[in-house]
Short mmCIF file of C-alpha atoms in Angstrom, two decimals:
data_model
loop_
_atom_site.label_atom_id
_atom_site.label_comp_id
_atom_site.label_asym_id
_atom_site.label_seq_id
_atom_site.Cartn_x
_atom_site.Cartn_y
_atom_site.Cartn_z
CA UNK L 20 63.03 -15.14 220.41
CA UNK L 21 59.15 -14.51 220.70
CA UNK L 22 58.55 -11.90 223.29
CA UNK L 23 54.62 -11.94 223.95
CA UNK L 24 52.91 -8.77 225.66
CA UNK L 25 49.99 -7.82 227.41
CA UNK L 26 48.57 -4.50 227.82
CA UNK L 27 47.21 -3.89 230.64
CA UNK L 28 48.26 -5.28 233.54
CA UNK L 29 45.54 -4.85 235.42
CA UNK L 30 42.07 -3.33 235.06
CA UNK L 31 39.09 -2.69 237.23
CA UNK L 32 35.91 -2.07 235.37
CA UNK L 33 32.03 -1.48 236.67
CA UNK L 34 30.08 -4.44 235.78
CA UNK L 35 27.77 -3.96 232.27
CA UNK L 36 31.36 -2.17 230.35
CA UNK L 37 32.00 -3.68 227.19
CA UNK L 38 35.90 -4.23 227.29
CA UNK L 39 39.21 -4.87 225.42
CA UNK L 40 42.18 -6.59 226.44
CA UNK L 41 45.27 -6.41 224.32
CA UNK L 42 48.38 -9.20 223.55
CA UNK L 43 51.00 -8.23 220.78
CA UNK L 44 53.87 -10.22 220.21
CA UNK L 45 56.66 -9.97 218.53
CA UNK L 46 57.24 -13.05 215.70
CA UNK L 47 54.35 -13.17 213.02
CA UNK L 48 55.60 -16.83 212.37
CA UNK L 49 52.45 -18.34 215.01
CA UNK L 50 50.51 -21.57 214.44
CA UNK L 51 47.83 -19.90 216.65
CA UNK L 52 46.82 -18.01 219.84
CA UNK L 53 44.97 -18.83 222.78
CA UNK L 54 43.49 -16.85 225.02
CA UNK L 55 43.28 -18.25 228.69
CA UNK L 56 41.33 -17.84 231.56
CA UNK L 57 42.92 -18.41 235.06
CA UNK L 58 41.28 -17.79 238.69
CA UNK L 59 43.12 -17.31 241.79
CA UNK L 60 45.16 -20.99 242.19
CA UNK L 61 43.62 -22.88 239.58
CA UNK L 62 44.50 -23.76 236.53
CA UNK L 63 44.04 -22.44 232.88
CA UNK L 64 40.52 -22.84 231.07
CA UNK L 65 40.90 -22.02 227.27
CA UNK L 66 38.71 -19.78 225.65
CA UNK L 67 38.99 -19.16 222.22
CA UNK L 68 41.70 -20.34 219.43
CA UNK L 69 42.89 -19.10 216.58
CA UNK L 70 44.18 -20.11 213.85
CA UNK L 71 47.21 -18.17 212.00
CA UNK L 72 44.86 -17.82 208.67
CA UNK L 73 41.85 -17.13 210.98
CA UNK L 74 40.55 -13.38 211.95
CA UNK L 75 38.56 -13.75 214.46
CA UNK L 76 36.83 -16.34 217.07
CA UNK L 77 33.40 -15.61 218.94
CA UNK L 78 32.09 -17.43 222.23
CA UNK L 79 29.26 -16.22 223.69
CA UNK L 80 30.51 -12.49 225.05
CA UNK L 81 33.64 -12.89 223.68
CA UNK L 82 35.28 -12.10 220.72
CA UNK L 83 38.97 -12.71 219.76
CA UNK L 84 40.47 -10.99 216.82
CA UNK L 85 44.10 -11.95 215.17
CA UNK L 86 46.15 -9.74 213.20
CA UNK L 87 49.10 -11.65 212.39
CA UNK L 88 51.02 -9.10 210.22
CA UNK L 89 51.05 -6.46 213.22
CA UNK L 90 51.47 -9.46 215.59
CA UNK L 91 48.49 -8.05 217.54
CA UNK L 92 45.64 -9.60 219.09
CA UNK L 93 42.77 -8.24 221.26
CA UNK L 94 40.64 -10.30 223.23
CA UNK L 95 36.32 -8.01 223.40
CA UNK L 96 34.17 -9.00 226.44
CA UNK L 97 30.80 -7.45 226.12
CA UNK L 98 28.40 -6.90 228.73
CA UNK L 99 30.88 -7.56 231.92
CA UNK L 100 29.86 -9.29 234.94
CA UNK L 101 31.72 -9.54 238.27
CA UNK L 102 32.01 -13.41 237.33
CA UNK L 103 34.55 -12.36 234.55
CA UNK L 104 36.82 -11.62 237.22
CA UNK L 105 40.44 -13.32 236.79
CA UNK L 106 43.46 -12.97 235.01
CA UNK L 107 43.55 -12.82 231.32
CA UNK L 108 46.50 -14.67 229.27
CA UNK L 109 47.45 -14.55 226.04
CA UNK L 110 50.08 -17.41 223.95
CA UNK L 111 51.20 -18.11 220.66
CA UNK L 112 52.09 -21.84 219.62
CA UNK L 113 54.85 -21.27 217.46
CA UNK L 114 56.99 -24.47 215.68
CA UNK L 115 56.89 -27.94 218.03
CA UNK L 116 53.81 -27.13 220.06
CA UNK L 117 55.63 -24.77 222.47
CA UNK L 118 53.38 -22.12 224.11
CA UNK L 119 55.12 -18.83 224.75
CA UNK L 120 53.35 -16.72 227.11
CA UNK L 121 51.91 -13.12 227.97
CA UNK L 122 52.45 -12.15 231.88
CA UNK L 123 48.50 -11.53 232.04
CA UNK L 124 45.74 -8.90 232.37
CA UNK L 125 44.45 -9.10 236.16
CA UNK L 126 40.46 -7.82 235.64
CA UNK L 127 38.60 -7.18 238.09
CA UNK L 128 34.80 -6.26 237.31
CA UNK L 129 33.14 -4.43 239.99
CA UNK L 130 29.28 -4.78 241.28
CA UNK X 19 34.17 -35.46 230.34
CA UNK X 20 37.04 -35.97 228.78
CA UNK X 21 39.92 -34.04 230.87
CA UNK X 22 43.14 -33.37 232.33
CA UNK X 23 43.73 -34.82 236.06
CA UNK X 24 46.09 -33.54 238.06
CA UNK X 25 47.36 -35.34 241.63
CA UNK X 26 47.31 -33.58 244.20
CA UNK X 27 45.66 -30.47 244.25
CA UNK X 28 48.33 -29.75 246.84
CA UNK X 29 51.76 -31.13 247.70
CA UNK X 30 53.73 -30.10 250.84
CA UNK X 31 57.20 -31.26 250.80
CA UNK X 32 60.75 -30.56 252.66
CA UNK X 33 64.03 -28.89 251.27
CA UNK X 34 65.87 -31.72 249.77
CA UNK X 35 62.92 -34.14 249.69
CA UNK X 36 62.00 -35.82 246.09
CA UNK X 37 58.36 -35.34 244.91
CA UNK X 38 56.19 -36.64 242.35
CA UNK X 39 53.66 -34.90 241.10
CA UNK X 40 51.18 -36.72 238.85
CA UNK X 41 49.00 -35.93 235.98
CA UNK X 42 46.92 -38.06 233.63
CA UNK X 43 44.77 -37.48 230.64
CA UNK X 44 41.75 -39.49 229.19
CA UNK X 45 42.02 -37.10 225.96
CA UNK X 46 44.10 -39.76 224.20
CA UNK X 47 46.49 -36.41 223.40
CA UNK X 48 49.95 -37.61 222.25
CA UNK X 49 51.52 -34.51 223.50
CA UNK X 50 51.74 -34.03 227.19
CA UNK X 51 53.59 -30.79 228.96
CA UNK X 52 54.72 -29.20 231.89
CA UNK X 53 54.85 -25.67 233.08
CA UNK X 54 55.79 -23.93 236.30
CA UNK X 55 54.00 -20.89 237.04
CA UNK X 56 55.33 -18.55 240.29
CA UNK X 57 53.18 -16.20 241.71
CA UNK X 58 52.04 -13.19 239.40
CA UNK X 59 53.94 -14.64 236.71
CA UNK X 60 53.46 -16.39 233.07
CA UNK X 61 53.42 -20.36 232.59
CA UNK X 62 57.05 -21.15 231.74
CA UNK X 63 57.59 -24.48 229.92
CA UNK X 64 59.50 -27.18 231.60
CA UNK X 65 59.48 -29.94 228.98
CA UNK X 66 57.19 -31.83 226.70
CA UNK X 67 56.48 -35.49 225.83
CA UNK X 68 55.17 -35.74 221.74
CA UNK X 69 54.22 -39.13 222.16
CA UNK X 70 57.42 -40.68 224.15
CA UNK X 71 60.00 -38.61 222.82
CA UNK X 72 61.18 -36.35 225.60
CA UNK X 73 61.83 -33.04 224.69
CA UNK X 74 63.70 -30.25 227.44
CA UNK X 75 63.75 -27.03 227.21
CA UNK X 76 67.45 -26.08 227.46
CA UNK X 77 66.71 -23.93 230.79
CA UNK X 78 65.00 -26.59 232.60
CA UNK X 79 67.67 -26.87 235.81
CA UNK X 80 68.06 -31.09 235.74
CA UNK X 81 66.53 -31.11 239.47
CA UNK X 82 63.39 -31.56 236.96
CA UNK X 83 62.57 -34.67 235.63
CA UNK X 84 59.96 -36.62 234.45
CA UNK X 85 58.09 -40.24 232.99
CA UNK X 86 55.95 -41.16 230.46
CA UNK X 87 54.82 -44.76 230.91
CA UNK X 88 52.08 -44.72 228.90
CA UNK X 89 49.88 -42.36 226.67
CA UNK X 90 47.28 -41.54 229.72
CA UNK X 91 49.98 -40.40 232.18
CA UNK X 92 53.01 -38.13 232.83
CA UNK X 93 54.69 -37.77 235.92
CA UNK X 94 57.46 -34.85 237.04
CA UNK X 95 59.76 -35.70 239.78
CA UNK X 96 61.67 -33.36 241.63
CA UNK X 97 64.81 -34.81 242.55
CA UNK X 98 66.00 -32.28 245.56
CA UNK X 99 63.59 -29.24 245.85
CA UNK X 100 65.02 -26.13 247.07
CA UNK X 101 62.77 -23.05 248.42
CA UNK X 102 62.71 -21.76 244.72
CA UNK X 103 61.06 -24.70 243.57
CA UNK X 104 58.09 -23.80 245.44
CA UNK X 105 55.31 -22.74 242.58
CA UNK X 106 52.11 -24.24 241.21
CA UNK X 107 52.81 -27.10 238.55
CA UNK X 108 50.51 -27.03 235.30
CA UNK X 109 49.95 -30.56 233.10
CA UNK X 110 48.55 -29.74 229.56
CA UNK X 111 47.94 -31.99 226.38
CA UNK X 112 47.72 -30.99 222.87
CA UNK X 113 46.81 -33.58 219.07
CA UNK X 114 48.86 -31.94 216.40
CA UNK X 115 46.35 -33.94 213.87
CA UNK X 116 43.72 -30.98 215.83
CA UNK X 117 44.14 -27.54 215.83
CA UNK X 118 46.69 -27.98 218.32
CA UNK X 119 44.79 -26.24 221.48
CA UNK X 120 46.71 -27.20 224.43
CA UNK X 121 44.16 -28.49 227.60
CA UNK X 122 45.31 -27.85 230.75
CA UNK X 123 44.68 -29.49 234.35
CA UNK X 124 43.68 -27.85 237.77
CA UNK X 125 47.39 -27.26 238.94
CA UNK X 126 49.43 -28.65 241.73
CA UNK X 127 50.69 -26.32 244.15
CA UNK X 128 53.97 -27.21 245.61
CA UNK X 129 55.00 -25.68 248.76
CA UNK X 130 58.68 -26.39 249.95
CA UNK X 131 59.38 -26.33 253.72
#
């Protein structure tokens, strides 16, 4: 059974700090992995995708790298601003379409 | 914009009372999901509609149900919802001819009296 898990929890950060949030999970056998953005009772907002024979991903101040053999993925945000506040989830599609979850990075990035 | 609607935003109901929560799409996806997410915690996958073949995942308790009439709209009903029940309800959509990305709406929050 896939176990996906993020590292950590939370973390507080002063605004400007480049940062790195980490998601390893346990299968290698992925389609791909999203990386999510969710605010306080709202829903998700994708951010980046990749593909299982992709390395990496790039959107503006963020950069998602994918290392499927160590089932390891970290998601970079340069240049922090107290708008990047939220909670940070990682998932894997694996087989039908089914996304299996991380529980989240809570980041808070203060003024 | 193309997106994923979800109705309501928020949905007050009593122990015991059905609901229907609503979502539609105008991403002409042919897979549409749902997820419940409780506080502090992960999405977890109710079931998902690949076109309209209804797929469950084997925890789902069968208080959950849900409709597909058509390609733009998915509904969840919950038959008799206890104080448990009370959590904020995710749609999403996916194309497996894509890269598979799964969209997601704004949520419904569901809070059981």
């Amino acid at each position: 059974k896939q176990e996906v898990t993020q590292i950590p929890a939370a973390l507080s950060v002063p605004e400007g700090e480049n940062l790195v949030l980490n998601c390893s999970f346990t299968d290698s056998a992925i389609y791909n992995l999203q990386w999510f953005r969710q605010d306080p009772g709202k829903g998700l907002t994708s951010l980046l995708l990749i593909q299982s024979s992709q390395r990496e991903q790039t959107s503006g101040r963020l950069n998602a790298s994918l290392d499927k053999s160590s089932g390891r993925s970290t998601l970079y945000i340069a240049a922090s601003q107290p708008g990047d506040s939220a909670t940070y989830l990682c998932a894997v599609t694996q087989g039908a379409q089914k996304l299996v979850f991380g529980q989240g990075t809570r980041l808070t990035i203060n003024p | 914009d193309a997106m994923v609607i979800q109705n309501p935003r928020y949905q007050v109901t009593q122990f015991g009372k059905p609901v229907t929560l609503s979502c539609s799409q105008t991403l002409n996806h042919n897979v549409m999901y749902w997820y419940q997410q409780k506080s502090s915690q992960a999405p977890k996958l109710l079931f998902h509609y690949y076109d309209k073949d209804f797929n469950n995942e084997a925890d789902t308790p069968d208080n959950f149900q849900s409709r597909r009439p058509n390609t733009s709209f998915c509904f969840l009903d919950i038959r008799s919802p206890g104080l448990g029940d009370a959590a904020m309800y995710l749609c999403a959509t996916s194309s497996p001819s894509g890269r598979n990305e799964q969209f997601f709406g704004p949520g419904t929050r569901l809070t059981v009296l």
